[in-house]
Amino acid sequence: MDYMPVEPLRALQLHRLQWTVKYAYERVPLFRKRCEERGVRPEHIKTLADIKLLPFSKKTDLRDEYPMGLRGAPMDEIVRFHCSSGTTGKPICIPNTMQDIEVWKNGAMRCLTMYGIRAGDVLQVAYGYGLFTGGLGLHYGGEGLGCAVLPISGGNTERQIMLMRDLGVTAIACTPSYFLQGVDFRRDTKLRHGIFGAEPWTDEMRETIERETGIVAHDIYGLTEISGPGVAGACPHRTGLHIWEDHFYPEIIDPDTLEPLPDGEVGELVFTTISRCGTPMIRYRTRDLTRLRTEKCPCGRTMRVMDRISARSDDMLIIHGVNVFPGQIEAGLLRVPEVAPHYQIVLESTDTLDRFEIKVEVTDEAFSDDIRHMENLRKRVLDAVKSIIGLTPKISLVEPNTLPRSEGKIKRVIDNRKK
Amino acid sequence: MTINQISVFLENRPGQLANICRTLAEADISIVTLSLADTAEFGIVRMIVSDHDKAKEVLKAAGHVANMREVVAVTVPDRPGGMAEILDVLDAAKVDIEYSYAFAFHHGEKAVLVFRFDDNEKACAALAAAGHPVLDFKSVLEEAK
């Protein structure tokens, strides 16, 4: 598929797009309603460019329709759920059919193959397993290729290194920041490949990793809403990330006007799944900013490449590989009635894991001269935030009205991390 | 008999305590005694001052979080075992101490213990019955001079 000539590829995409639109129109009430509002019917999609007639979908739709309002396939065809954090306290849920899982696995396999990973390689999957798609995506991709997979999940760096050494691991999949944190990974090991994604990283980080550890650092991209890791990946020519557009049809739009932008221009990445049944996503706004390129890649793959994600068009932060929205922090603080939702997120690079602090203003009502009461307050704030985002920030109590405000609004995020 | 104590939240950054003291000084309020309670992340300063109402007012105006609580001040003989005697009385009366701090008078052989109890009234009664003088605000000020 990777080398399919462009013309038949476009024909295949159109065929699949038409199928998807009809499928979703008949099965997903929200999509049908929005089409009817615009006066669009499935038969109006005659060319790929007609995709612009279709309504967008957003993360908030998944939240509003939680848990399964956007499900396309009947329940007896659903084999697995994945969930990810929503933009506020409520998660989003994605039901997948067996075919969806196969498509996802296939995308991960195509990425691994492109990186030069083969049967005989030992793949350590240090992404989290579970509701997060990172772990299971690479797991099935690796097994599908015939690799020996070590499903170690995240954490416990010492054990990671011990097993890496003892089992002769040749490839590891994890976030680049986690890898940098345990640079000793390369010492006395057979590690040759790193498969990095789930958070933005830079060419400088890649150079550091490759120079310090002697491995090849590969890019992978994916998102739960569309499938999981393996939506796109970088080939050895490093022209960008090839998108498996026979399943995930990409567009770039202007995030303000919502008009499609031509290839080569930077805008918001939008995906339409064109073979998915469990949760068909049409014109899903990823909020990731990038551009699509059509230049022929020396590797011969015809699938368009996108630049590595450099920024986002919303306020989402990626902290320790986890997506965090300031709104989630706010939702957490609202669960602790004594504190005002006046907060500031401070992020700083350190030699290891980035420092993640949340400053919260203390109010007169919350203040007590009893230190246990204040410690308890801090703990309740931490628990409330942690239960929503799954991370453990440092909670600092600060005096009221001390967080810097501009035009009455506190600057919610101070991100001093090295880019 | 209780006296008022001002407590102020101390954020973990340099100069915080100095700011509070300066604010009080500018309002001509003197600090009779103070105690610091701290954790790695923040602190609480508890003070007995010459004018607590005014202190609370100026501290709040300066943007601090402050509140007022009632504490019990009791004189204790400044000799070995002095504090133990007091604690025995409290123990027998089954009152819980939330926190306590001490200060010495400028002259004489007495010190003052400041307590915050779960039940101030009960503690005062027990101390008085055992012959330990509980001080009112005026005598604390007098003695501190």
Coordinates of C-alpha atoms in Angstrom, one line a residue:
Chain A
M1 CA 0.0 0.0 0.0
D2 CA 2.8 2.4 1.0
Y3 CA 4.0 2.6 -2.7
M4 CA 0.6 2.8 -4.4
P5 CA 0.6 5.2 -7.3
V6 CA -1.2 8.5 -6.4
E7 CA -4.1 8.2 -8.9
P8 CA -5.4 4.8 -7.7
L9 CA -4.8 5.9 -4.2
R10 CA -7.1 9.0 -4.6
A11 CA -9.7 6.8 -6.2
L12 CA -9.5 4.4 -3.3
Q13 CA -9.8 7.3 -0.8
L14 CA -12.8 8.6 -2.6
H15 CA -14.5 5.2 -2.6
R16 CA -13.8 4.8 1.1
L17 CA -14.8 8.3 2.0
Q18 CA -18.2 7.9 0.2
W19 CA -18.7 4.6 2.1
T20 CA -17.8 6.2 5.4
V21 CA -20.1 9.2 4.9
K22 CA -23.0 6.9 4.0
Y23 CA -22.2 4.6 6.9
A24 CA -22.0 7.4 9.5
Y25 CA -25.0 9.2 8.1
E26 CA -27.1 6.1 8.6
R27 CA -25.8 5.3 12.0
V28 CA -24.5 8.3 13.9
P29 CA -27.4 10.7 14.8
L30 CA -25.2 13.7 15.5
F31 CA -23.5 13.5 12.2
R32 CA -26.8 13.0 10.3
K33 CA -28.3 16.0 12.2
R34 CA -25.3 18.2 11.3
C35 CA -25.4 17.1 7.6
E36 CA -29.1 17.9 7.5
E37 CA -28.5 21.3 8.9
R38 CA -26.1 22.0 6.1
G39 CA -28.3 20.3 3.5
V40 CA -25.6 17.8 2.7
R41 CA -26.4 14.2 1.8
P42 CA -24.0 11.4 1.3
E43 CA -24.5 11.4 -2.5
H44 CA -23.3 15.0 -2.6
I45 CA -19.7 13.7 -2.1
K46 CA -18.6 13.2 -5.6
T47 CA -14.9 14.1 -5.4
L48 CA -12.4 14.2 -2.5
A49 CA -12.6 18.0 -2.5
D50 CA -16.3 17.7 -1.7
I51 CA -15.2 16.7 1.8
K52 CA -15.3 20.4 2.6
L53 CA -19.1 20.2 2.5
L54 CA -19.1 18.0 5.5
P55 CA -19.3 19.2 9.1
F56 CA -16.3 19.1 11.4
S57 CA -16.1 17.0 14.6
K58 CA -14.3 18.0 17.7
K59 CA -13.1 16.6 21.0
T60 CA -16.0 18.3 22.7
D61 CA -18.4 16.2 20.6
L62 CA -16.9 13.0 22.0
R63 CA -17.2 14.5 25.5
D64 CA -20.8 15.6 24.9
E65 CA -21.8 12.3 23.4
Y66 CA -20.0 10.3 26.1
P67 CA -19.9 7.4 26.4
M68 CA -21.0 6.0 23.1
G69 CA -23.1 8.6 21.2
L70 CA -20.8 8.5 18.2
R71 CA -20.7 4.7 17.9
G72 CA -21.3 3.4 14.4
A73 CA -21.2 -0.3 14.8
P74 CA -23.7 -2.4 16.9
M75 CA -22.5 -3.5 20.3
D76 CA -22.0 -7.1 19.2
E77 CA -19.3 -5.9 16.8
I78 CA -17.4 -3.8 19.4
V79 CA -14.4 -5.6 20.8
R80 CA -12.5 -3.0 22.7
F81 CA -12.8 0.5 24.3
H82 CA -10.1 3.0 24.6
C83 CA -10.5 6.2 26.6
S84 CA -8.6 9.4 26.9
S85 CA -8.9 12.5 28.9
G86 CA -11.4 15.1 27.6
T87 CA -10.8 18.8 27.8
T88 CA -12.5 19.0 31.1
G89 CA -13.2 16.5 33.9
K90 CA -15.1 14.1 31.6
P91 CA -13.2 11.4 29.6
I92 CA -13.9 10.5 26.0
C93 CA -14.6 6.9 25.0
I94 CA -13.9 5.2 21.7
P95 CA -15.5 1.9 20.9
N96 CA -13.5 -0.2 18.3
T97 CA -14.5 -3.2 16.2
M98 CA -12.1 -6.0 15.4
Q99 CA -11.6 -4.5 12.0
D100 CA -10.7 -1.1 13.5
I101 CA -8.1 -2.9 15.8
E102 CA -6.7 -4.6 12.7
V103 CA -6.4 -1.3 10.8
W104 CA -4.6 0.3 13.8
K105 CA -2.3 -2.7 14.2
N106 CA -1.6 -2.6 10.5
G107 CA -0.6 1.1 10.7
A108 CA 1.8 0.4 13.6
M109 CA 3.3 -2.5 11.6
R110 CA 3.8 -0.3 8.6
C111 CA 5.6 2.2 10.8
L112 CA 7.8 -0.4 12.4
T113 CA 8.7 -1.9 9.0
M114 CA 9.6 1.6 7.7
Y115 CA 11.9 2.0 10.7
G116 CA 13.7 -1.2 9.7
I117 CA 12.4 -3.3 12.6
R118 CA 11.8 -7.0 11.7
A119 CA 11.0 -10.4 13.1
G120 CA 13.9 -11.2 15.3
D121 CA 14.0 -7.8 16.9
V122 CA 13.1 -7.5 20.6
L123 CA 10.6 -4.7 21.2
Q124 CA 10.3 -3.2 24.6
V125 CA 7.0 -1.3 24.8
A126 CA 7.4 1.2 27.6
Y127 CA 4.3 3.2 26.7
G128 CA 1.4 2.8 29.2
Y129 CA -0.9 -0.1 28.7
G130 CA -4.6 0.1 29.3
L131 CA -7.0 2.8 28.2
F132 CA -4.2 4.8 26.7
T133 CA -3.6 3.5 23.2
G134 CA 0.2 3.9 23.3
G135 CA 1.1 0.5 24.8
L136 CA -1.4 -1.8 23.1
G137 CA -0.8 -0.1 19.7
L138 CA 2.9 -0.8 19.5
H139 CA 2.3 -4.2 21.2
Y140 CA 0.1 -5.6 18.5
G141 CA 2.1 -3.9 15.8
G142 CA 5.3 -5.6 17.1
E143 CA 3.7 -9.0 17.5
G144 CA 2.1 -8.6 14.0
L145 CA 5.6 -8.3 12.5
G146 CA 6.9 -11.2 14.5
C147 CA 9.0 -9.2 16.9
A148 CA 9.4 -10.5 20.4
V149 CA 7.5 -8.0 22.5
L150 CA 8.2 -7.1 26.1
P151 CA 5.0 -5.5 27.4
I152 CA 6.7 -3.7 30.3
S153 CA 4.6 -0.5 30.2
G154 CA 5.9 2.7 31.8
G155 CA 7.9 3.3 35.0
N156 CA 10.5 1.5 37.0
T157 CA 13.5 2.5 35.0
E158 CA 15.9 0.1 36.8
R159 CA 13.8 -2.9 35.8
Q160 CA 13.5 -1.5 32.3
I161 CA 17.3 -1.4 32.0
M162 CA 17.7 -4.8 33.6
L163 CA 15.3 -6.6 31.2
M164 CA 16.6 -4.6 28.2
R165 CA 20.0 -6.0 28.9
D166 CA 19.0 -9.5 29.8
L167 CA 16.6 -10.0 27.0
G168 CA 18.8 -8.3 24.3
V169 CA 16.2 -5.7 23.5
T170 CA 16.9 -4.0 20.2
A171 CA 14.0 -1.5 20.0
I172 CA 12.1 0.6 22.6
A173 CA 8.9 2.5 22.3
C174 CA 8.3 5.3 24.8
T175 CA 8.0 9.1 25.0
P176 CA 11.2 10.9 24.1
S177 CA 11.3 12.6 27.4
Y178 CA 11.2 9.3 29.3
F179 CA 14.0 8.0 27.2
L180 CA 16.1 11.1 27.8
Q181 CA 15.5 10.7 31.5
G182 CA 17.0 7.2 31.4
V183 CA 19.9 7.8 28.9
D184 CA 21.7 4.9 30.5
F185 CA 19.4 2.8 28.4
R186 CA 22.1 2.4 25.8
R187 CA 24.9 1.2 28.2
D188 CA 25.7 -2.5 27.7
T189 CA 22.6 -3.1 25.7
K190 CA 21.8 -4.1 22.1
L191 CA 19.4 -1.2 21.7
R192 CA 19.3 0.2 18.2
H193 CA 15.9 1.8 17.7
G194 CA 13.8 4.2 19.7
I195 CA 10.2 4.8 18.6
F196 CA 9.1 8.1 20.0
G197 CA 5.8 9.9 20.0
A198 CA 2.9 10.9 22.2
E199 CA 4.5 14.3 22.9
P200 CA 6.0 17.0 20.8
W201 CA 9.8 16.8 20.4
T202 CA 12.4 18.6 18.4
D203 CA 15.2 17.9 16.0
E204 CA 17.6 19.0 18.8
M205 CA 16.1 16.3 21.1
R206 CA 16.6 13.7 18.3
E207 CA 20.2 14.8 17.7
T208 CA 20.9 14.6 21.5
I209 CA 19.4 11.1 21.7
E210 CA 21.2 9.8 18.7
R211 CA 24.5 11.3 19.7
E212 CA 24.4 10.3 23.3
T213 CA 23.0 6.8 22.8
G214 CA 24.0 5.8 19.3
I215 CA 20.4 4.6 18.5
V216 CA 18.2 5.7 15.7
A217 CA 15.3 7.8 16.9
H218 CA 12.1 7.3 14.9
D219 CA 9.0 9.4 14.9
I220 CA 5.5 8.0 15.4
Y221 CA 2.2 9.8 15.5
G222 CA -1.3 8.8 16.4
L223 CA -4.3 9.7 18.4
T224 CA -7.0 7.7 20.2
E225 CA -9.8 9.6 18.6
I226 CA -8.6 8.4 15.1
S227 CA -7.0 5.0 16.1
G228 CA -3.8 5.1 18.1
P229 CA 0.0 5.2 17.4
G230 CA 0.7 4.3 13.8
V231 CA -1.5 6.9 12.0
A232 CA 1.8 8.3 10.6
G233 CA 5.5 7.7 11.0
A234 CA 8.8 9.0 9.6
C235 CA 10.8 7.1 7.0
P236 CA 14.6 6.9 7.1
H237 CA 14.8 9.9 4.7
R238 CA 13.3 12.1 7.4
T239 CA 11.2 14.1 5.1
G240 CA 8.4 14.2 7.6
L241 CA 5.9 11.6 8.8
H242 CA 4.1 9.5 6.1
I243 CA 0.4 9.4 6.9
W244 CA -1.3 6.1 6.1
E245 CA -3.9 8.0 4.1
D246 CA -5.5 4.9 2.7
H247 CA -7.2 4.8 6.1
F248 CA -6.8 8.2 7.6
Y249 CA -7.6 11.0 5.2
P250 CA -5.8 14.2 6.1
E251 CA -6.7 17.8 5.5
I252 CA -5.1 21.0 6.7
I253 CA -7.5 23.9 7.5
D254 CA -7.1 27.4 8.7
P255 CA -8.1 27.1 12.4
D256 CA -9.8 30.5 12.3
T257 CA -11.8 30.5 9.0
L258 CA -12.0 26.7 8.9
E259 CA -11.3 26.8 5.2
P260 CA -9.1 24.1 3.7
L261 CA -5.5 25.1 3.0
P262 CA -3.5 23.8 0.1
D263 CA -0.7 21.3 0.6
G264 CA 2.4 23.1 1.9
E265 CA 0.7 25.6 4.1
V266 CA 0.7 25.3 7.9
G267 CA -2.6 24.9 9.6
E268 CA -4.7 22.6 11.8
L269 CA -4.5 18.9 10.9
V270 CA -8.0 17.3 10.3
F271 CA -8.5 13.6 9.9
T272 CA -11.4 11.6 8.5
T273 CA -11.3 7.9 9.2
I274 CA -12.2 6.2 5.9
S275 CA -12.3 2.6 7.0
R276 CA -13.5 2.8 10.6
C277 CA -16.7 1.2 11.8
G278 CA -16.7 1.4 15.7
T279 CA -16.3 5.2 15.8
P280 CA -16.2 6.8 12.4
M281 CA -14.7 10.3 12.8
I282 CA -15.4 12.7 10.0
R283 CA -13.3 15.8 9.7
Y284 CA -12.0 15.5 13.2
R285 CA -10.1 18.6 14.3
T286 CA -6.9 17.3 16.0
R287 CA -5.8 20.8 17.1
D288 CA -2.3 19.8 16.0
L289 CA -0.6 22.4 13.7
T290 CA 1.5 21.1 10.8
R291 CA 1.6 21.1 7.0
L292 CA 1.2 18.4 4.4
R293 CA 3.8 18.0 1.7
T294 CA 3.4 16.4 -1.7
E295 CA 7.0 16.3 -2.8
K296 CA 8.1 12.8 -3.8
C297 CA 9.9 11.2 -1.0
P298 CA 13.2 9.4 -1.9
C299 CA 11.9 6.3 -0.1
G300 CA 9.3 5.9 -2.8
R301 CA 6.3 5.9 -0.6
T302 CA 3.4 7.9 -2.1
M303 CA 1.7 8.6 1.2
R304 CA 1.9 12.3 1.9
V305 CA 4.1 13.5 4.7
M306 CA 3.4 15.9 7.4
D307 CA 5.9 17.9 9.5
R308 CA 6.4 16.8 13.0
I309 CA 3.8 18.5 15.2
S310 CA 5.2 21.8 16.3
A311 CA 2.3 23.5 18.1
R312 CA -1.3 23.3 18.8
S313 CA -4.3 25.5 18.0
D314 CA -5.8 25.1 21.5
D315 CA -4.5 25.3 25.0
M316 CA -3.7 21.6 25.4
L317 CA -0.4 20.9 27.2
I318 CA 1.5 17.7 27.0
I319 CA 3.1 16.9 30.3
H320 CA 5.1 13.7 30.9
G321 CA 3.4 12.4 27.7
V322 CA -0.1 13.0 29.0
N323 CA -2.5 15.5 27.4
V324 CA -3.6 18.1 29.9
F325 CA -6.0 20.9 29.4
P326 CA -6.1 23.8 31.8
G327 CA -9.8 23.3 32.0
Q328 CA -9.2 20.0 33.7
I329 CA -7.2 21.6 36.4
E330 CA -10.0 24.1 36.9
A331 CA -12.6 21.2 37.1
G332 CA -10.4 19.6 39.8
L333 CA -10.2 22.8 41.8
L334 CA -13.9 23.3 41.7
R335 CA -14.3 20.0 43.6
V336 CA -12.5 21.7 46.6
P337 CA -15.0 24.3 47.5
E338 CA -12.8 26.3 49.8
V339 CA -10.2 27.2 47.2
A340 CA -11.0 29.7 44.5
P341 CA -10.3 28.4 41.0
H342 CA -7.4 30.9 40.8
Y343 CA -4.4 28.9 39.6
Q344 CA -1.3 28.9 37.5
I345 CA 0.4 25.9 35.9
V346 CA 4.2 26.2 35.9
L347 CA 6.3 23.9 33.8
E348 CA 10.1 23.8 33.8
S349 CA 12.7 21.6 32.3
T350 CA 15.0 19.7 34.6
D351 CA 17.7 17.1 34.0
T352 CA 15.1 14.4 34.4
L353 CA 11.3 14.7 34.3
D354 CA 9.9 18.2 33.7
R355 CA 8.8 19.9 36.8
F356 CA 5.0 20.3 37.0
E357 CA 3.7 22.7 39.5
I358 CA 0.2 24.2 40.1
K359 CA 0.0 27.3 42.2
V360 CA -3.3 27.8 43.9
E361 CA -4.4 31.0 45.7
V362 CA -5.5 30.5 49.3
T363 CA -8.7 32.4 50.3
D364 CA -9.7 33.7 53.7
E365 CA -12.3 30.9 53.9
A366 CA -9.7 28.2 53.3
F367 CA -7.1 29.5 55.7
S368 CA -6.7 28.0 59.1
D369 CA -4.0 28.4 61.6
D370 CA -3.9 24.7 62.0
I371 CA -1.1 23.3 59.8
R372 CA -2.8 19.9 59.5
H373 CA -5.8 21.6 58.1
M374 CA -3.7 23.4 55.5
E375 CA -1.8 20.2 54.6
N376 CA -5.1 18.4 54.2
L377 CA -6.3 21.2 52.0
R378 CA -3.3 20.8 49.8
K379 CA -3.7 17.1 49.6
R380 CA -7.4 17.4 48.7
V381 CA -6.5 19.8 45.9
L382 CA -3.8 17.3 44.7
D383 CA -6.2 14.3 44.9
A384 CA -8.9 16.2 42.9
V385 CA -6.5 17.2 40.2
K386 CA -4.8 13.8 40.1
S387 CA -8.0 12.0 39.7
I388 CA -8.8 13.9 36.5
I389 CA -5.4 14.1 34.8
G390 CA -3.7 11.1 36.2
L391 CA -0.5 13.0 37.0
T392 CA 0.9 14.2 40.4
P393 CA 1.8 17.8 40.2
K394 CA 3.4 19.8 43.0
I395 CA 0.6 21.9 44.6
S396 CA 1.8 25.2 46.0
L397 CA -0.5 27.3 48.1
V398 CA 0.1 31.0 47.5
E399 CA -1.3 34.2 48.8
P400 CA -4.4 35.7 47.3
N401 CA -4.1 38.0 44.4
T402 CA -0.4 37.2 44.0
L403 CA -0.6 35.3 40.7
P404 CA 0.1 37.8 38.0
R405 CA -3.0 39.0 36.2
S406 CA -3.3 40.8 33.0
E407 CA -6.6 42.6 32.4
G408 CA -8.0 40.8 35.4
K409 CA -7.1 37.3 34.1
I410 CA -4.4 35.1 35.5
K411 CA -2.0 33.8 32.9
R412 CA -2.9 30.1 33.3
V413 CA 0.2 28.5 32.0
I414 CA 3.8 29.4 32.4
D415 CA 5.7 27.0 30.2
N416 CA 9.4 27.5 30.6
R417 CA 10.3 24.1 29.2
K418 CA 13.1 23.9 26.6
K419 CA 11.5 23.6 23.2
Chain B
M1 CA -10.4 33.3 79.7
T2 CA -8.8 33.5 76.3
I3 CA -6.7 36.0 74.3
N4 CA -6.7 36.7 70.6
Q5 CA -4.0 35.5 68.3
I6 CA -3.5 36.6 64.7
S7 CA -2.4 33.9 62.2
V8 CA -1.1 34.7 58.8
F9 CA -0.5 32.4 55.9
L10 CA 3.2 32.4 54.8
E11 CA 3.9 31.6 51.2
N12 CA 7.1 29.8 50.5
R13 CA 9.2 32.7 49.1
P14 CA 11.9 34.9 50.5
G15 CA 10.9 38.0 52.4
Q16 CA 7.4 37.0 53.3
L17 CA 7.9 37.2 57.1
A18 CA 9.7 40.5 56.8
N19 CA 6.8 41.9 54.8
I20 CA 4.4 40.9 57.5
C21 CA 6.5 42.5 60.3
R22 CA 7.0 45.6 58.2
T23 CA 3.3 46.0 57.7
L24 CA 2.7 45.7 61.5
A25 CA 5.5 48.1 62.2
E26 CA 4.1 50.7 59.9
A27 CA 0.8 50.6 61.7
D28 CA 2.7 50.9 65.0
I29 CA 1.7 47.5 66.2
S30 CA 4.2 45.6 68.4
I31 CA 4.5 41.9 68.4
V32 CA 4.4 40.4 71.9
T33 CA 5.4 37.0 70.7
L34 CA 5.2 34.9 67.6
S35 CA 5.6 31.3 66.6
L36 CA 6.2 29.8 63.2
A37 CA 4.7 26.6 62.0
D38 CA 6.1 25.4 58.7
T39 CA 6.1 22.6 56.2
A40 CA 8.4 22.2 53.2
E41 CA 5.8 24.1 51.1
F42 CA 4.3 26.9 53.2
G43 CA 4.1 28.2 56.7
I44 CA 1.8 29.8 59.2
V45 CA 2.9 32.6 61.5
R46 CA 0.9 32.9 64.8
M47 CA 1.3 36.2 66.7
I48 CA 0.1 37.9 69.8
V49 CA 0.2 41.6 69.0
S50 CA -0.6 44.8 70.8
D51 CA -3.7 45.5 68.7
H52 CA -5.1 42.4 67.0
D53 CA -8.1 44.0 65.3
K54 CA -6.0 46.6 63.7
A55 CA -3.3 44.0 62.9
K56 CA -5.9 41.9 61.0
E57 CA -7.1 45.0 59.2
V58 CA -3.7 46.2 58.0
L59 CA -2.5 42.7 57.1
K60 CA -5.6 42.1 55.0
A61 CA -5.3 45.4 53.4
A62 CA -1.7 44.5 52.5
G63 CA -3.0 41.3 50.7
H64 CA -2.2 38.7 53.3
V65 CA -4.6 36.0 54.4
A66 CA -5.0 36.4 58.2
N67 CA -7.5 35.1 60.7
M68 CA -8.0 35.5 64.4
R69 CA -8.3 32.7 66.9
E70 CA -8.6 32.4 70.7
V71 CA -5.8 30.9 72.6
V72 CA -5.0 30.4 76.3
A73 CA -2.0 32.0 77.9
V74 CA -0.9 30.5 81.2
T75 CA 2.2 31.5 83.3
V76 CA 4.5 28.7 84.1
P77 CA 7.4 28.7 86.7
D78 CA 10.7 29.1 84.8
R79 CA 12.3 26.0 86.3
P80 CA 12.8 22.4 85.4
G81 CA 9.5 20.5 85.5
G82 CA 7.5 23.7 85.2
M83 CA 5.9 22.8 81.9
A84 CA 5.4 19.2 82.9
E85 CA 3.2 20.2 85.8
I86 CA 0.9 22.1 83.4
L87 CA 0.8 19.3 80.9
D88 CA -0.2 16.8 83.7
V89 CA -3.2 19.0 84.6
L90 CA -4.3 19.2 81.0
D91 CA -3.8 15.5 80.6
A92 CA -5.9 14.7 83.6
A93 CA -8.6 17.0 82.3
K94 CA -8.5 15.2 78.9
V95 CA -8.1 18.2 76.7
D96 CA -6.2 18.0 73.4
I97 CA -3.6 20.5 72.6
E98 CA -3.7 21.6 68.9
Y99 CA -0.5 23.5 69.2
S100 CA 1.6 25.4 71.8
Y101 CA 4.5 27.8 72.1
A102 CA 6.2 29.6 74.9
F103 CA 7.9 32.9 75.6
A104 CA 9.7 34.3 78.6
F105 CA 9.0 37.6 80.3
H106 CA 11.7 40.2 80.3
H107 CA 12.0 40.0 84.1
G108 CA 11.0 37.7 86.8
E109 CA 11.1 33.9 86.9
K110 CA 8.1 33.2 84.9
A111 CA 7.4 32.2 81.4
V112 CA 4.2 32.2 79.4
L113 CA 2.9 29.2 77.6
V114 CA 0.4 29.8 74.8
F115 CA -2.0 27.0 73.9
R116 CA -4.7 26.3 71.4
F117 CA -6.9 23.6 72.8
D118 CA -9.8 21.6 71.3
D119 CA -11.8 23.0 74.3
N120 CA -10.4 26.2 75.6
E121 CA -13.0 26.7 78.3
K122 CA -12.5 23.2 79.8
A123 CA -8.7 23.7 79.8
C124 CA -9.0 27.1 81.5
A125 CA -11.2 25.7 84.2
A126 CA -8.7 22.8 84.8
L127 CA -5.7 25.1 84.9
A128 CA -7.4 27.6 87.3
A129 CA -8.5 24.8 89.6
A130 CA -4.9 23.5 89.7
G131 CA -3.7 27.0 90.7
H132 CA -2.0 27.9 87.4
P133 CA -2.8 31.5 86.5
V134 CA -4.5 32.0 83.2
L135 CA -3.7 35.4 81.8
D136 CA -6.0 37.9 80.2
F137 CA -4.8 40.0 77.3
K138 CA -4.2 43.0 79.5
S139 CA -1.9 41.1 81.9
V140 CA 0.0 39.6 78.9
L141 CA 0.7 43.1 77.6
E142 CA 1.6 44.3 81.1
E143 CA 3.9 41.4 81.8
A144 CA 5.5 41.8 78.4
K145 CA 6.5 45.4 79.0

